[in-house]
Short mmCIF file of C-alpha atoms in Angstrom, two decimals:
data_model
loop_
_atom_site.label_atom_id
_atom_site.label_comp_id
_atom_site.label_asym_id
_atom_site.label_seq_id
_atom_site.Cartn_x
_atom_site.Cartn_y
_atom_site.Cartn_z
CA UNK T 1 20.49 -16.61 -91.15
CA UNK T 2 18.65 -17.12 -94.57
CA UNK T 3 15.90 -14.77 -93.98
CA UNK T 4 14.47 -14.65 -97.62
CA UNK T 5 11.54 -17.12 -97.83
CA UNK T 6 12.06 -17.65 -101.84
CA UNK T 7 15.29 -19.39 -101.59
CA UNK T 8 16.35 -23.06 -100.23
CA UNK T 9 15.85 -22.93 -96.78
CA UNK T 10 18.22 -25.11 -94.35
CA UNK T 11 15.26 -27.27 -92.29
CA UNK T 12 15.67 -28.92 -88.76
CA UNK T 13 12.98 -31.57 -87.98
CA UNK T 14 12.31 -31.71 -84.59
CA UNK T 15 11.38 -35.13 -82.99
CA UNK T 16 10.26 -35.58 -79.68
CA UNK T 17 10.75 -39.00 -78.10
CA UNK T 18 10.16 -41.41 -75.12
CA UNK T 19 10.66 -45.08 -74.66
CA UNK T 20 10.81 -45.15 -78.40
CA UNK T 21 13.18 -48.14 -78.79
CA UNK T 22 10.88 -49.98 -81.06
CA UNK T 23 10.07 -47.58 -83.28
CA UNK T 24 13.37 -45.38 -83.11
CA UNK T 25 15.59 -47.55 -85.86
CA UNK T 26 12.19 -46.98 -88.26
CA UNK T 27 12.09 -43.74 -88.03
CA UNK T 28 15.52 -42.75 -88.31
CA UNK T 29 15.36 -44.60 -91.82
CA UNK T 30 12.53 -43.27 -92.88
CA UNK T 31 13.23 -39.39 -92.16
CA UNK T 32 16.84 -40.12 -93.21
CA UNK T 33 16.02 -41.36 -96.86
CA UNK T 34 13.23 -38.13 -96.88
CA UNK T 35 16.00 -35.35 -95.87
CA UNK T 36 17.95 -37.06 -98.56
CA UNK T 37 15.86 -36.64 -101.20
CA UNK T 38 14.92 -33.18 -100.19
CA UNK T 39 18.65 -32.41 -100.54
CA UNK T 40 18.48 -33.76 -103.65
CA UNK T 41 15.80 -32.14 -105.22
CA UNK T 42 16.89 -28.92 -104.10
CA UNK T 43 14.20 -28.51 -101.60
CA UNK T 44 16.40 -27.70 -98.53
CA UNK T 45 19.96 -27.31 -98.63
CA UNK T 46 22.70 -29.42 -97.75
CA UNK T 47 22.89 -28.49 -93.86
CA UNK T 48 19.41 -29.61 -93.12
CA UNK T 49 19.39 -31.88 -90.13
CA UNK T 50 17.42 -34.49 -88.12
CA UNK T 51 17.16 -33.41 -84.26
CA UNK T 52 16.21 -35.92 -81.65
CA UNK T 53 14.94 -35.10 -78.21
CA UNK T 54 15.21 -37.54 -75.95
CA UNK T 55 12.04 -36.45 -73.11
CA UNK T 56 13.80 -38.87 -70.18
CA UNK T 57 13.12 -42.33 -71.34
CA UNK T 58 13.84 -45.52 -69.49
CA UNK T 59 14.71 -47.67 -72.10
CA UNK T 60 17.85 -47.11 -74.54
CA UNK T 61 16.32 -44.77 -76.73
CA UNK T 62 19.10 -42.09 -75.79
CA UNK T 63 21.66 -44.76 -76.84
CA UNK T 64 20.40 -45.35 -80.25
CA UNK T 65 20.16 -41.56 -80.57
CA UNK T 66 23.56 -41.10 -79.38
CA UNK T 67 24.62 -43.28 -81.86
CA UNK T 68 23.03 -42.37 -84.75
CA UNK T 69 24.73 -38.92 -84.21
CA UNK T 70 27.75 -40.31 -84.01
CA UNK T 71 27.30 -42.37 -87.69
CA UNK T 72 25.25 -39.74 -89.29
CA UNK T 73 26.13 -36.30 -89.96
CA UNK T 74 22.33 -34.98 -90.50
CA UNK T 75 21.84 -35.93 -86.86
CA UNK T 76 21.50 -34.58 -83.39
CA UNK T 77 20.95 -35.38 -80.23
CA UNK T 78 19.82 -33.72 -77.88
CA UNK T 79 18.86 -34.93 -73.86
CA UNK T 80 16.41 -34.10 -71.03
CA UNK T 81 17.90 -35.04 -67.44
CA UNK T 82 13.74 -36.33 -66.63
CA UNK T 83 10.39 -36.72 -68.26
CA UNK T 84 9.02 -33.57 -69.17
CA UNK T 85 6.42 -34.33 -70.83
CA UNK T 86 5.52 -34.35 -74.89
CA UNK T 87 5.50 -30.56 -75.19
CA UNK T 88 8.61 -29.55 -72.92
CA UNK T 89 10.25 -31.81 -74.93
CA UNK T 90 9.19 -30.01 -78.05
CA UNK T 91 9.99 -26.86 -76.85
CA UNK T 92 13.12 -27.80 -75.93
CA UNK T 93 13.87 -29.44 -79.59
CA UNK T 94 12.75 -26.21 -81.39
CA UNK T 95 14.73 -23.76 -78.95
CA UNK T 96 17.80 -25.67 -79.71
CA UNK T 97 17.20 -25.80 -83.48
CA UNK T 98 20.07 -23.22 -83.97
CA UNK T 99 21.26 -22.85 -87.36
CA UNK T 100 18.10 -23.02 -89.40
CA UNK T 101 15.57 -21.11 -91.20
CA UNK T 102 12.46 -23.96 -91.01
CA UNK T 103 11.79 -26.00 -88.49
CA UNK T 104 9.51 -28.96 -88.66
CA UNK T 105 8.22 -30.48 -85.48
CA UNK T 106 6.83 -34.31 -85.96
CA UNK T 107 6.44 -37.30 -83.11
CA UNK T 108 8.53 -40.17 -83.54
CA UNK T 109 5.91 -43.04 -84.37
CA UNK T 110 5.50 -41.89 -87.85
CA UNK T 111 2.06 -41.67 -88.15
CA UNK T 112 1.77 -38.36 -89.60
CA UNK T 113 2.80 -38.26 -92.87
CA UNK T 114 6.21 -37.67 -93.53
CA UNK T 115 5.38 -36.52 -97.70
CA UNK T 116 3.83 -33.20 -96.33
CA UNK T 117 6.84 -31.85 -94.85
CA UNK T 118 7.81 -31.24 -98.84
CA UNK T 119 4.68 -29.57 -99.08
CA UNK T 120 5.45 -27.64 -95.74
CA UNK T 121 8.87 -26.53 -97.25
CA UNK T 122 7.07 -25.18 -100.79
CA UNK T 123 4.58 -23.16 -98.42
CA UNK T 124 7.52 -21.57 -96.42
CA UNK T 125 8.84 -20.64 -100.28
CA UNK T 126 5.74 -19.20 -101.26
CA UNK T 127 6.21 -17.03 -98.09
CA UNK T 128 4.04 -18.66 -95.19
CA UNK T 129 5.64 -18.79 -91.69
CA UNK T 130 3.94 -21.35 -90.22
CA UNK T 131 2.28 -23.90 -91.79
CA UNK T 132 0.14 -26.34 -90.22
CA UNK T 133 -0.16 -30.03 -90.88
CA UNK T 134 -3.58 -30.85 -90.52
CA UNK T 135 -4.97 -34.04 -90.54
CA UNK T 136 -7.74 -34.70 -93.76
CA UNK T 137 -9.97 -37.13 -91.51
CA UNK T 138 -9.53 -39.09 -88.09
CA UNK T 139 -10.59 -42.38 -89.78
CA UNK T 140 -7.40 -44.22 -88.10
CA UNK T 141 -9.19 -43.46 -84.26
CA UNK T 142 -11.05 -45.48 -82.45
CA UNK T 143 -14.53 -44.20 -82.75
CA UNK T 144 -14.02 -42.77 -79.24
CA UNK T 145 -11.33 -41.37 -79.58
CA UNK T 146 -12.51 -39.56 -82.81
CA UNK T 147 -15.46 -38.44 -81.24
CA UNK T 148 -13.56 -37.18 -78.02
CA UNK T 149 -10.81 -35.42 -79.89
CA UNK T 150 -13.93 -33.44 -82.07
CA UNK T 151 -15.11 -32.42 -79.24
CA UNK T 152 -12.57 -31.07 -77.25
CA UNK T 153 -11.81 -28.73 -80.42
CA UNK T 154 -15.06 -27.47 -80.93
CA UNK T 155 -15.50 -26.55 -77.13
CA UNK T 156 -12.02 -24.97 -77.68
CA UNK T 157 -13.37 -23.13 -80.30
CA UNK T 158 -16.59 -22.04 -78.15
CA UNK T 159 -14.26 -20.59 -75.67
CA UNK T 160 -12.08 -18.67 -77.97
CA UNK T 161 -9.55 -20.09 -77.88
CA UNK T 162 -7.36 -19.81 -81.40
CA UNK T 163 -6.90 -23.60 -82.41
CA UNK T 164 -6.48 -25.17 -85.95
CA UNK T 165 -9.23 -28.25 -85.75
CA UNK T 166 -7.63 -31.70 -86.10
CA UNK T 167 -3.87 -30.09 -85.86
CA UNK T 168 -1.71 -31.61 -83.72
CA UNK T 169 2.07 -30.91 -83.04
CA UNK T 170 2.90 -31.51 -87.06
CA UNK T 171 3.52 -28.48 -88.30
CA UNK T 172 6.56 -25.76 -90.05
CA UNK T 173 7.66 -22.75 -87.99
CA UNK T 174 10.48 -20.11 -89.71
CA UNK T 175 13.05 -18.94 -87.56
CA UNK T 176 11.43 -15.81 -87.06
CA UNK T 177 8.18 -17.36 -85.87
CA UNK T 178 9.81 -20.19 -83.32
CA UNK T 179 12.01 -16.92 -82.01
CA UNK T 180 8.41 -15.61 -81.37
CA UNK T 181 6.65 -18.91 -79.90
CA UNK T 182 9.74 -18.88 -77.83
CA UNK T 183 9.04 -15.39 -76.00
CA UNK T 184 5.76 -17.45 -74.37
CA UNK T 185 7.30 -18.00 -71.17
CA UNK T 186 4.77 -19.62 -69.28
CA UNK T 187 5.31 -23.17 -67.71
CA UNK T 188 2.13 -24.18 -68.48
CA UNK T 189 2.62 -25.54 -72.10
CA UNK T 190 0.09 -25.92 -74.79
CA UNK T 191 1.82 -25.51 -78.32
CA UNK T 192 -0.99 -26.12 -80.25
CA UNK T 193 -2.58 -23.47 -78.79
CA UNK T 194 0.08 -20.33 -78.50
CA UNK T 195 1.39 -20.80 -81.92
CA UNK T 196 -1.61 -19.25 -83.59
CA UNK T 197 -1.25 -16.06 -81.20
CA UNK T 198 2.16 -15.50 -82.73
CA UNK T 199 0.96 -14.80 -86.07
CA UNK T 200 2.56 -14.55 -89.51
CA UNK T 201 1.35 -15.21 -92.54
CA UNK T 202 0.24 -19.26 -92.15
CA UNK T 203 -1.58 -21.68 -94.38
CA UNK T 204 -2.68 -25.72 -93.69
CA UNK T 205 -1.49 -28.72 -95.38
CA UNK T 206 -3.87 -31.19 -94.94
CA UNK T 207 -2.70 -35.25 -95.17
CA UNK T 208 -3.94 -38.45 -94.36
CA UNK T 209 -2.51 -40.20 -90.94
CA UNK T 210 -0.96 -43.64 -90.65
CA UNK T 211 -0.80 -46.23 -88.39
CA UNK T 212 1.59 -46.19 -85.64
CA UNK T 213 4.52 -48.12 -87.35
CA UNK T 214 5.82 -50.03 -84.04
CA UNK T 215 5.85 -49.45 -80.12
CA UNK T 216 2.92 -48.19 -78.34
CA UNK T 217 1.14 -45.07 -78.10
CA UNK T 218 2.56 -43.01 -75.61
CA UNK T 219 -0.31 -40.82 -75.19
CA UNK T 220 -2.90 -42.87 -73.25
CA UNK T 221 -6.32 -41.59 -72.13
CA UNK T 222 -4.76 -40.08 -68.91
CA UNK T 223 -2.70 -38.34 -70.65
CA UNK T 224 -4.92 -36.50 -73.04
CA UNK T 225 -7.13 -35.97 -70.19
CA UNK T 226 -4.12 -34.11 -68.65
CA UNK T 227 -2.77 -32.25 -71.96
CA UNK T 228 -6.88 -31.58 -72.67
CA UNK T 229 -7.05 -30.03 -68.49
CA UNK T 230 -3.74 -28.35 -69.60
CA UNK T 231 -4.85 -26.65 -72.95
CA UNK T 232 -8.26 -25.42 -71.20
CA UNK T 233 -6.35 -23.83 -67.99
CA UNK T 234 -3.35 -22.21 -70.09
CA UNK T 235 -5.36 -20.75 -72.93
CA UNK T 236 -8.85 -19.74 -71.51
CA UNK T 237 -11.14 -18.35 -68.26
CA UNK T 238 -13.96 -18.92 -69.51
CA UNK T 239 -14.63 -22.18 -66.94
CA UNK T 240 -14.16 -19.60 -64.22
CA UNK T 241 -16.88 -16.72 -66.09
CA UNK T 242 -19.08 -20.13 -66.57
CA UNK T 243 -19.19 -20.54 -62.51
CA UNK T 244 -20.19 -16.95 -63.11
CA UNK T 245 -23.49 -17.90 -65.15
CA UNK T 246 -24.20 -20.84 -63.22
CA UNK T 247 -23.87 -18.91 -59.84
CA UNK T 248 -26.84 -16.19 -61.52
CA UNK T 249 -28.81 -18.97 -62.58
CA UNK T 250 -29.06 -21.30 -59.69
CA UNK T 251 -29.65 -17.70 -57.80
CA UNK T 252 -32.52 -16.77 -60.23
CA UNK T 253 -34.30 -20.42 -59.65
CA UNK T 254 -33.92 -20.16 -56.11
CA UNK T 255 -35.52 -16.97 -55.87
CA UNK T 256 -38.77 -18.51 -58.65
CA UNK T 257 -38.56 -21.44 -56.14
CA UNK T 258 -38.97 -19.36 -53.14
CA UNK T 259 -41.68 -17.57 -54.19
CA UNK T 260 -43.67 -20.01 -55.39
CA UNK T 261 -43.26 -22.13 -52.18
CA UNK T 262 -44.95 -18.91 -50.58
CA UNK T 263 -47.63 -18.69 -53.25
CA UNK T 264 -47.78 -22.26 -52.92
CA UNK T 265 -48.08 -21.99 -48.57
CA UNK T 266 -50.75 -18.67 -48.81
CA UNK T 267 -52.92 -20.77 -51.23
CA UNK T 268 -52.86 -24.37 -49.84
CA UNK T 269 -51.65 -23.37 -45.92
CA UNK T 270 -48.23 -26.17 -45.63
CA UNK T 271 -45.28 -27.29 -47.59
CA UNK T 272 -44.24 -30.16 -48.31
CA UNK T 273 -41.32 -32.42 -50.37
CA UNK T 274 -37.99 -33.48 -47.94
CA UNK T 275 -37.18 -35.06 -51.16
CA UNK T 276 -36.91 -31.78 -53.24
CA UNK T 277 -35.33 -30.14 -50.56
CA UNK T 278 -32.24 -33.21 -50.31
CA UNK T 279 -31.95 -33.18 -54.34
CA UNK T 280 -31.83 -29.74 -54.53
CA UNK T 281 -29.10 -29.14 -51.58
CA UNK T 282 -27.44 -32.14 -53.27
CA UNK T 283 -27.29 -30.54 -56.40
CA UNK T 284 -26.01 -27.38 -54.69
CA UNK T 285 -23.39 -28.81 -53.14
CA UNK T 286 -22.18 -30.83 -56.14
CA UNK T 287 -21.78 -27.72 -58.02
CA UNK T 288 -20.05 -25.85 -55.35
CA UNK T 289 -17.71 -28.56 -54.86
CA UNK T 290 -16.99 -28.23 -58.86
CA UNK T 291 -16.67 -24.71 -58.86
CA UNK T 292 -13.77 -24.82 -56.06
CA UNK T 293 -12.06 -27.43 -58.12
CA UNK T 294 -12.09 -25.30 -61.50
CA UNK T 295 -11.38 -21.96 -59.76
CA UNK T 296 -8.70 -24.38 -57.42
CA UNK T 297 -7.20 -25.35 -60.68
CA UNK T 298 -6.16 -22.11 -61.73
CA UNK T 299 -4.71 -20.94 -58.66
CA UNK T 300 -2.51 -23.86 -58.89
CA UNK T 301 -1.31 -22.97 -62.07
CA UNK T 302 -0.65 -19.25 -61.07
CA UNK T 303 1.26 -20.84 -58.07
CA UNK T 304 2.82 -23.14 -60.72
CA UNK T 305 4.00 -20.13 -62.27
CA UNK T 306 5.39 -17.99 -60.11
CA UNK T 307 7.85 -19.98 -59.05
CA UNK T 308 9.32 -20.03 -62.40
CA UNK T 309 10.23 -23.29 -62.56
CA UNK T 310 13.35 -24.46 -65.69
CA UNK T 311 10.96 -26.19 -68.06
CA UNK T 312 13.48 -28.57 -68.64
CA UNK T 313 17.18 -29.56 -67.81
CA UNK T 314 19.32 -30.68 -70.65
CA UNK T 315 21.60 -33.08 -69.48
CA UNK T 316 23.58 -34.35 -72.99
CA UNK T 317 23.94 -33.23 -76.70
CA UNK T 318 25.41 -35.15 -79.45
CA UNK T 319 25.92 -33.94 -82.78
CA UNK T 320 26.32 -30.37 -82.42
CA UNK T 321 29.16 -28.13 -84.31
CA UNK T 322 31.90 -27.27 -81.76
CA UNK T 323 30.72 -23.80 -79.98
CA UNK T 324 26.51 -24.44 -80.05
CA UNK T 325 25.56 -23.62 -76.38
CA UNK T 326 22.47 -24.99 -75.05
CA UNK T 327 19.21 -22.37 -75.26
CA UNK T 328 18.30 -22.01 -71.68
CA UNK T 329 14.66 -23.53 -70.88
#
């Protein structure tokens, strides 16, 4: 293993993919003709290789990948028996990137910038273990998407949880700092999130994002709603010490509401309002009902994780040297 950050590194770039049959043959040139040129400017050495993981797909993605291994010798392939899911299928890329001292992890549509990965490479030169690729603006969103996306990373932020703003899954790891991601052996996955707790010395490379070159996005609202739910869960408590707060407050305004309904009943003799009474138990029970579904999400997850589920099954490889077991998940 090259362990000396100053010289050429060998680099891996690890590419997640499902039902990417439209977009697959694009990408494949693309990142080819990059490595290339990397090799040829002496950026990464001559070993540097493409890895594909295929997350379960249902169309003949794992064909094309299969092949491409076959005809290319900077290619691998690498298969989940099901769908995992975005980031088990990332994990499972970088834990099988064996026999390299980078690793770059970018999704298949091509929309983040493929030129930054030279500047990721320089940074990892200059001695930085992890350097994130961090988008410059969000001017490619939809405007609610944009505005969504801002602020699910500033309530991150507010509820400490360690999180590079507008960085995504595009980003450099060294060996030594995916060996370290790796340790994280919870099943509930949020990359994004646990690779700032490993540390090293990191810096950002900020670039501007494309448009999706073909295909469709395979990140819909339901599923950023889930990976959003999933981030939240993993990385934080502080929705459960919220239902804290709220508990003390709704206790301190029913105790200011009880005694002014006696102030209220020694001065004027009766009480009145039914329709107080129905909003407020209304409102009560809507926020009980809440607070059993937050603090019923994260005994699911502790459930989740005792059982110590694989986090994924790998059910072909293609492309690997003679000898290269598969990393357990």
């Amino acid at each position: 293993m090259n362990l000396n950050p100053n010289s050429v590194p060998r680099l891996a770039i690890v590419i997640p993919c499902y039902n990417e049959t439209e977009v697959f043959p694009f990408c494949l040139r693309e990142m080819g003709e990059y490595l290339n040129d990397m090799i040829r400017r002496n950026l990464v050495r001559a070993e540097s290789y493409i890895l594909f993981v295929d997350d379960g797909s249902r169309d003949d993605t794992w064909q094309q990948i299969s092949a491409a291994a076959k005809e290319h010798s900077f290619v691998r392939g690498l298969k989940l028996s099901c769908n995992k899911g975005h980031q088990a299928a990332l994990l499972a890329g970088l834990a099988n990137a064996t026999q390299a001292d980078a690793i770059v992890s970018i999704d298949a549509d091509l929309q983040d910038d493929i030129n930054a990965i030279g500047k990721m490479v320089q940074s990892y030169m200059a001695g930085h273990e992890v350097v994130y690729g961090v988008r410059a603006s969000r001017q490619t969103d939809t405007a609610f998407k944009r505005t969504t996306a801002e602020l699910f990373y500033r309530m991150m932020t507010v509820m400490g949880v360690k999180q590079v703003f507008n960085h995504a899954d595009f980003r450099l790891l060294s060996q030594r700092a995916c060996a370290a991601l790796l340790e994280y052996h919870e099943r509930n996955i949020y990359i994004r999130g646990l690779v700032p707790l490993v540390g090293f010395p990191a810096e950002e490379v900020y670039y501007d994002r494309k448009e999706r070159m073909a295909g469709v996005s395979k990140y819909p609202l339901r599923k950023m709603l889930a990976l959003a739910m999933e981030g939240i869960t993993s990385m934080t408590v502080s929705p459960l010490r919220l239902i804290t707060f709220v508990g003390a407050a709704i206790g301190a305004i029913s105790v200011l509401l009880f005694l002014g309904i006696m102030a209220y009943w020694v001065l004027k003799g009766c009480v009145s309002g039914w329709a107080f009474v129905i909003v407020a138990l209304f409102a009560a029970t809507g926020i009980q009902m809440l607070s059993l579904g937050i603090v019923g999400e994260y005994v699911g997850k502790i459930y989740l994780e005792t059982k110590e589920r694989p986090r994924y099954h790998i059910e072909e490889k293609e492309g690997f040297p003679a000898g290269n077991p598969s990393v357990p998940a």
